[in-house]
mmCIF file of C-alpha atoms in Angstrom:
data_model
loop_
_atom_site.group_PDB
_atom_site.id
_atom_site.type_symbol
_atom_site.label_atom_id
_atom_site.label_comp_id
_atom_site.label_asym_id
_atom_site.label_seq_id
_atom_site.Cartn_x
_atom_site.Cartn_y
_atom_site.Cartn_z
ATOM 1 C CA MET A 1 187.460 166.440 224.350
ATOM 2 C CA ASP A 2 184.161 167.978 223.429
ATOM 3 C CA LEU A 3 184.452 170.728 220.814
ATOM 4 C CA ASP A 4 181.872 173.491 220.478
ATOM 5 C CA ILE A 5 182.304 174.584 216.854
ATOM 6 C CA ASP A 6 180.850 177.766 215.388
ATOM 7 C CA LEU A 7 181.160 178.393 211.640
ATOM 8 C CA GLU A 8 180.664 182.047 210.761
ATOM 9 C CA ASP A 9 182.691 183.117 207.768
ATOM 10 C CA TRP A 10 184.249 180.025 206.224
ATOM 11 C CA PRO A 11 183.193 178.378 202.959
ATOM 12 C CA ASN A 12 181.156 175.211 202.975
ATOM 13 C CA GLY A 13 183.194 172.184 203.879
ATOM 14 C CA SER A 14 183.659 169.521 206.497
ATOM 15 C CA TRP A 15 185.316 171.846 209.021
ATOM 16 C CA GLU A 16 183.590 170.230 212.013
ATOM 17 C CA ASP A 17 184.864 166.803 211.010
ATOM 18 C CA LEU A 18 188.362 168.193 210.447
ATOM 19 C CA ALA A 19 188.355 169.820 213.891
ATOM 20 C CA GLU A 20 187.272 166.556 215.552
ATOM 21 C CA ARG A 21 190.020 164.621 213.754
ATOM 22 C CA CYS A 22 192.572 167.266 214.772
ATOM 23 C CA SER A 23 191.437 167.058 218.384
ATOM 24 C CA MET A 24 191.867 163.272 218.439
ATOM 25 C CA SER A 25 195.248 163.477 216.731
ATOM 26 C CA ALA A 26 196.502 166.201 219.080
ATOM 27 C CA ALA A 27 195.370 164.139 222.096
ATOM 28 C CA LYS A 28 197.427 161.178 220.903
ATOM 29 C CA GLN A 29 200.559 163.347 220.948
ATOM 30 C CA ALA A 30 199.686 165.415 224.027
ATOM 31 C CA PRO A 31 197.819 163.005 226.347
ATOM 32 C CA GLU A 32 196.734 165.818 228.661
ATOM 33 C CA LEU A 33 194.240 166.713 225.902
ATOM 34 C CA ALA A 34 192.666 163.238 226.056
ATOM 35 C CA ASN A 35 190.684 164.006 229.215
ATOM 36 C CA GLU A 36 186.984 163.488 228.380
ATOM 37 C CA ARG A 37 186.006 166.259 230.821
ATOM 38 C CA LEU A 38 187.601 168.902 228.610
ATOM 39 C CA THR A 39 185.616 171.205 226.389
ATOM 40 C CA ALA A 40 186.926 173.826 223.989
ATOM 41 C CA SER A 41 185.294 176.238 221.600
ATOM 42 C CA LEU A 42 186.477 176.763 218.037
ATOM 43 C CA LEU A 43 185.272 179.748 216.057
ATOM 44 C CA PHE A 44 185.823 179.699 212.297
ATOM 45 C CA THR A 45 185.448 183.395 211.456
ATOM 46 C CA SER A 46 186.741 186.330 209.427
ATOM 47 C CA ASP A 47 189.941 188.334 209.522
ATOM 48 C CA ALA A 48 187.906 191.303 210.788
ATOM 49 C CA GLU A 49 186.652 189.383 213.835
ATOM 50 C CA VAL A 50 190.092 187.930 214.644
ATOM 51 C CA HIS A 51 191.628 191.386 214.157
ATOM 52 C CA THR A 52 189.218 192.761 216.770
ATOM 53 C CA LEU A 53 189.975 189.911 219.192
ATOM 54 C CA ASN A 54 193.725 190.275 218.646
ATOM 55 C CA ARG A 55 193.555 194.022 219.303
ATOM 56 C CA GLU A 56 191.357 193.701 222.404
ATOM 57 C CA TRP A 57 193.097 190.740 224.051
ATOM 58 C CA ARG A 58 196.693 190.832 222.796
ATOM 59 C CA GLN A 59 197.138 194.533 221.946
ATOM 60 C CA ARG A 60 198.154 193.587 218.415
ATOM 61 C CA ASP A 61 196.293 195.643 215.836
ATOM 62 C CA LYS A 62 196.162 193.111 213.017
ATOM 63 C CA PRO A 63 194.530 189.810 212.121
ATOM 64 C CA THR A 64 196.381 186.557 212.623
ATOM 65 C CA ASN A 65 195.672 183.001 211.505
ATOM 66 C CA VAL A 66 194.654 181.492 214.858
ATOM 67 C CA LEU A 67 194.175 182.883 218.353
ATOM 68 C CA SER A 68 194.099 180.774 221.483
ATOM 69 C CA PHE A 69 192.619 181.782 224.813
ATOM 70 C CA PRO A 70 193.489 179.153 227.452
ATOM 71 C CA MET A 71 191.340 178.934 230.549
ATOM 72 C CA LEU A 72 193.476 176.473 232.508
ATOM 73 C CA GLU A 73 197.057 176.668 233.651
ATOM 74 C CA ARG A 74 199.141 173.762 232.393
ATOM 75 C CA GLU A 75 199.533 172.417 235.950
ATOM 76 C CA GLU A 76 195.728 172.408 236.375
ATOM 77 C CA LEU A 77 195.327 170.531 233.099
ATOM 78 C CA ILE A 78 197.994 167.939 233.932
ATOM 79 C CA GLY A 79 196.430 167.352 237.370
ATOM 80 C CA LEU A 80 192.826 167.227 236.127
ATOM 81 C CA ASP A 81 191.049 164.086 237.329
ATOM 82 C CA GLN A 82 189.271 162.032 234.652
ATOM 83 C CA ASN A 83 186.052 162.069 236.703
ATOM 84 C CA GLY A 84 183.851 165.059 237.337
ATOM 85 C CA PRO A 85 181.954 167.786 235.529
ATOM 86 C CA PRO A 86 183.062 169.338 232.229
ATOM 87 C CA VAL A 87 185.997 171.758 232.368
ATOM 88 C CA MET A 88 186.585 174.501 229.795
ATOM 89 C CA LEU A 89 190.064 174.226 228.291
ATOM 90 C CA GLY A 90 189.728 177.442 226.291
ATOM 91 C CA ASP A 91 188.728 179.107 223.048
ATOM 92 C CA LEU A 92 190.237 179.184 219.560
ATOM 93 C CA ALA A 93 189.409 181.615 216.749
ATOM 94 C CA MET A 94 190.578 181.110 213.156
ATOM 95 C CA ALA A 95 190.610 183.842 210.489
ATOM 96 C CA TYR A 96 189.497 182.613 207.075
ATOM 97 C CA GLU A 97 191.172 185.166 204.804
ATOM 98 C CA THR A 98 194.551 184.879 206.531
ATOM 99 C CA CYS A 99 194.401 181.073 206.573
ATOM 100 C CA ALA A 100 193.380 180.909 202.909
ATOM 101 C CA ARG A 101 196.128 183.354 201.880
ATOM 102 C CA GLU A 102 198.803 181.450 203.825
ATOM 103 C CA ALA A 103 197.695 178.125 202.349
ATOM 104 C CA ALA A 104 197.853 179.577 198.831
ATOM 105 C CA GLU A 105 201.308 181.082 199.493
ATOM 106 C CA LYS A 106 202.551 177.696 200.724
ATOM 107 C CA GLY A 107 200.883 175.846 197.847
ATOM 108 C CA ILE A 108 198.957 173.557 200.200
ATOM 109 C CA ALA A 109 195.292 172.713 200.625
ATOM 110 C CA LEU A 110 193.365 175.020 202.935
ATOM 111 C CA GLU A 111 192.129 171.944 204.841
ATOM 112 C CA ASN A 112 195.735 170.879 205.583
ATOM 113 C CA HIS A 113 196.751 174.353 206.722
ATOM 114 C CA ALA A 114 193.631 174.640 208.873
ATOM 115 C CA ALA A 115 194.446 171.246 210.442
ATOM 116 C CA HIS A 116 197.910 172.512 211.340
ATOM 117 C CA LEU A 117 196.489 175.663 212.900
ATOM 118 C CA ILE A 118 193.804 173.798 214.872
ATOM 119 C CA ILE A 119 196.428 171.440 216.312
ATOM 120 C CA HIS A 120 198.738 174.403 216.975
ATOM 121 C CA GLY A 121 195.942 176.207 218.810
ATOM 122 C CA LEU A 122 194.960 173.145 220.859
ATOM 123 C CA LEU A 123 198.563 172.710 221.947
ATOM 124 C CA HIS A 124 198.620 176.351 223.042
ATOM 125 C CA LEU A 125 195.459 175.713 225.075
ATOM 126 C CA ALA A 126 197.325 172.808 226.707
ATOM 127 C CA GLY A 127 200.129 175.148 227.767
ATOM 128 C CA HIS A 128 202.653 174.431 225.033
ATOM 129 C CA ASP A 129 204.414 177.527 223.749
ATOM 130 C CA HIS A 130 206.879 178.216 220.941
ATOM 131 C CA GLU A 131 207.817 181.717 222.089
ATOM 132 C CA ILE A 132 209.552 180.823 225.376
ATOM 133 C CA SER A 133 212.717 179.234 223.994
ATOM 134 C CA PRO A 134 214.032 177.473 220.886
ATOM 135 C CA GLU A 135 213.765 174.168 222.780
ATOM 136 C CA ASP A 136 210.100 174.789 223.586
ATOM 137 C CA ALA A 137 209.476 175.743 219.961
ATOM 138 C CA ASP A 138 211.145 172.534 218.754
ATOM 139 C CA ALA A 139 209.113 170.444 221.205
ATOM 140 C CA MET A 140 205.819 172.039 220.157
ATOM 141 C CA GLU A 141 206.645 171.709 216.458
ATOM 142 C CA ALA A 142 207.521 168.023 216.965
ATOM 143 C CA LEU A 143 204.077 167.430 218.506
ATOM 144 C CA GLU A 144 202.421 169.252 215.593
ATOM 145 C CA ILE A 145 204.402 167.299 212.999
ATOM 146 C CA ALA A 146 203.543 163.954 214.625
ATOM 147 C CA ALA A 147 199.844 164.833 214.992
ATOM 148 C CA LEU A 148 199.635 165.943 211.358
ATOM 149 C CA ALA A 149 201.546 162.873 210.145
ATOM 150 C CA SER A 150 198.983 160.642 211.856
ATOM 151 C CA MET A 151 196.373 162.410 209.702
ATOM 152 C CA GLY A 152 198.429 161.922 206.530
ATOM 153 C CA ILE A 153 199.450 165.595 206.355
ATOM 154 C CA ALA A 154 203.022 166.547 205.505
ATOM 155 C CA ASP A 155 205.404 168.356 207.858
ATOM 156 C CA PRO A 156 204.395 172.038 207.635
ATOM 157 C CA TYR A 157 207.893 173.124 208.630
ATOM 158 C CA GLY A 158 209.553 171.335 205.739
ATOM 159 C CA ASP A 159 213.312 171.106 205.772
ATOM 160 C CA ARG A 160 213.682 172.949 209.091
ATOM 161 C CA HIS A 161 213.571 169.523 210.809
#
């Protein structure tokens, strides 16, 4: 997958490299993401920008850690041929202040929390959802845990599994 990464309001760091590693790790767990035709955008931005997006697109008047805006239905993604022109999977937006606060509250590195949220967002773009049923939530979390483990990052859900 080709990632179009825009860094607006995050501190200096290797965020582009992290996003690329997350994309590869997510694709190993969710093979539908391994299609080389796919493109996705990832915006590293502020709480204020994510708050605006969340209010405009989800009618939720608050910031959140990551927003995902899929552009393909899951069936379209699963049936996407490997040959052809690029296809936009969707957009992700990550809010720095919320991510940094959550990482601090959990006592984990911001990079590890951001990796979890990038993988979480990519899985949403692929049609995985944790809000449909407990079984769907468990399945999505299992993919996240496996993708993070392959990057050497601990289970973000801890003793829940």
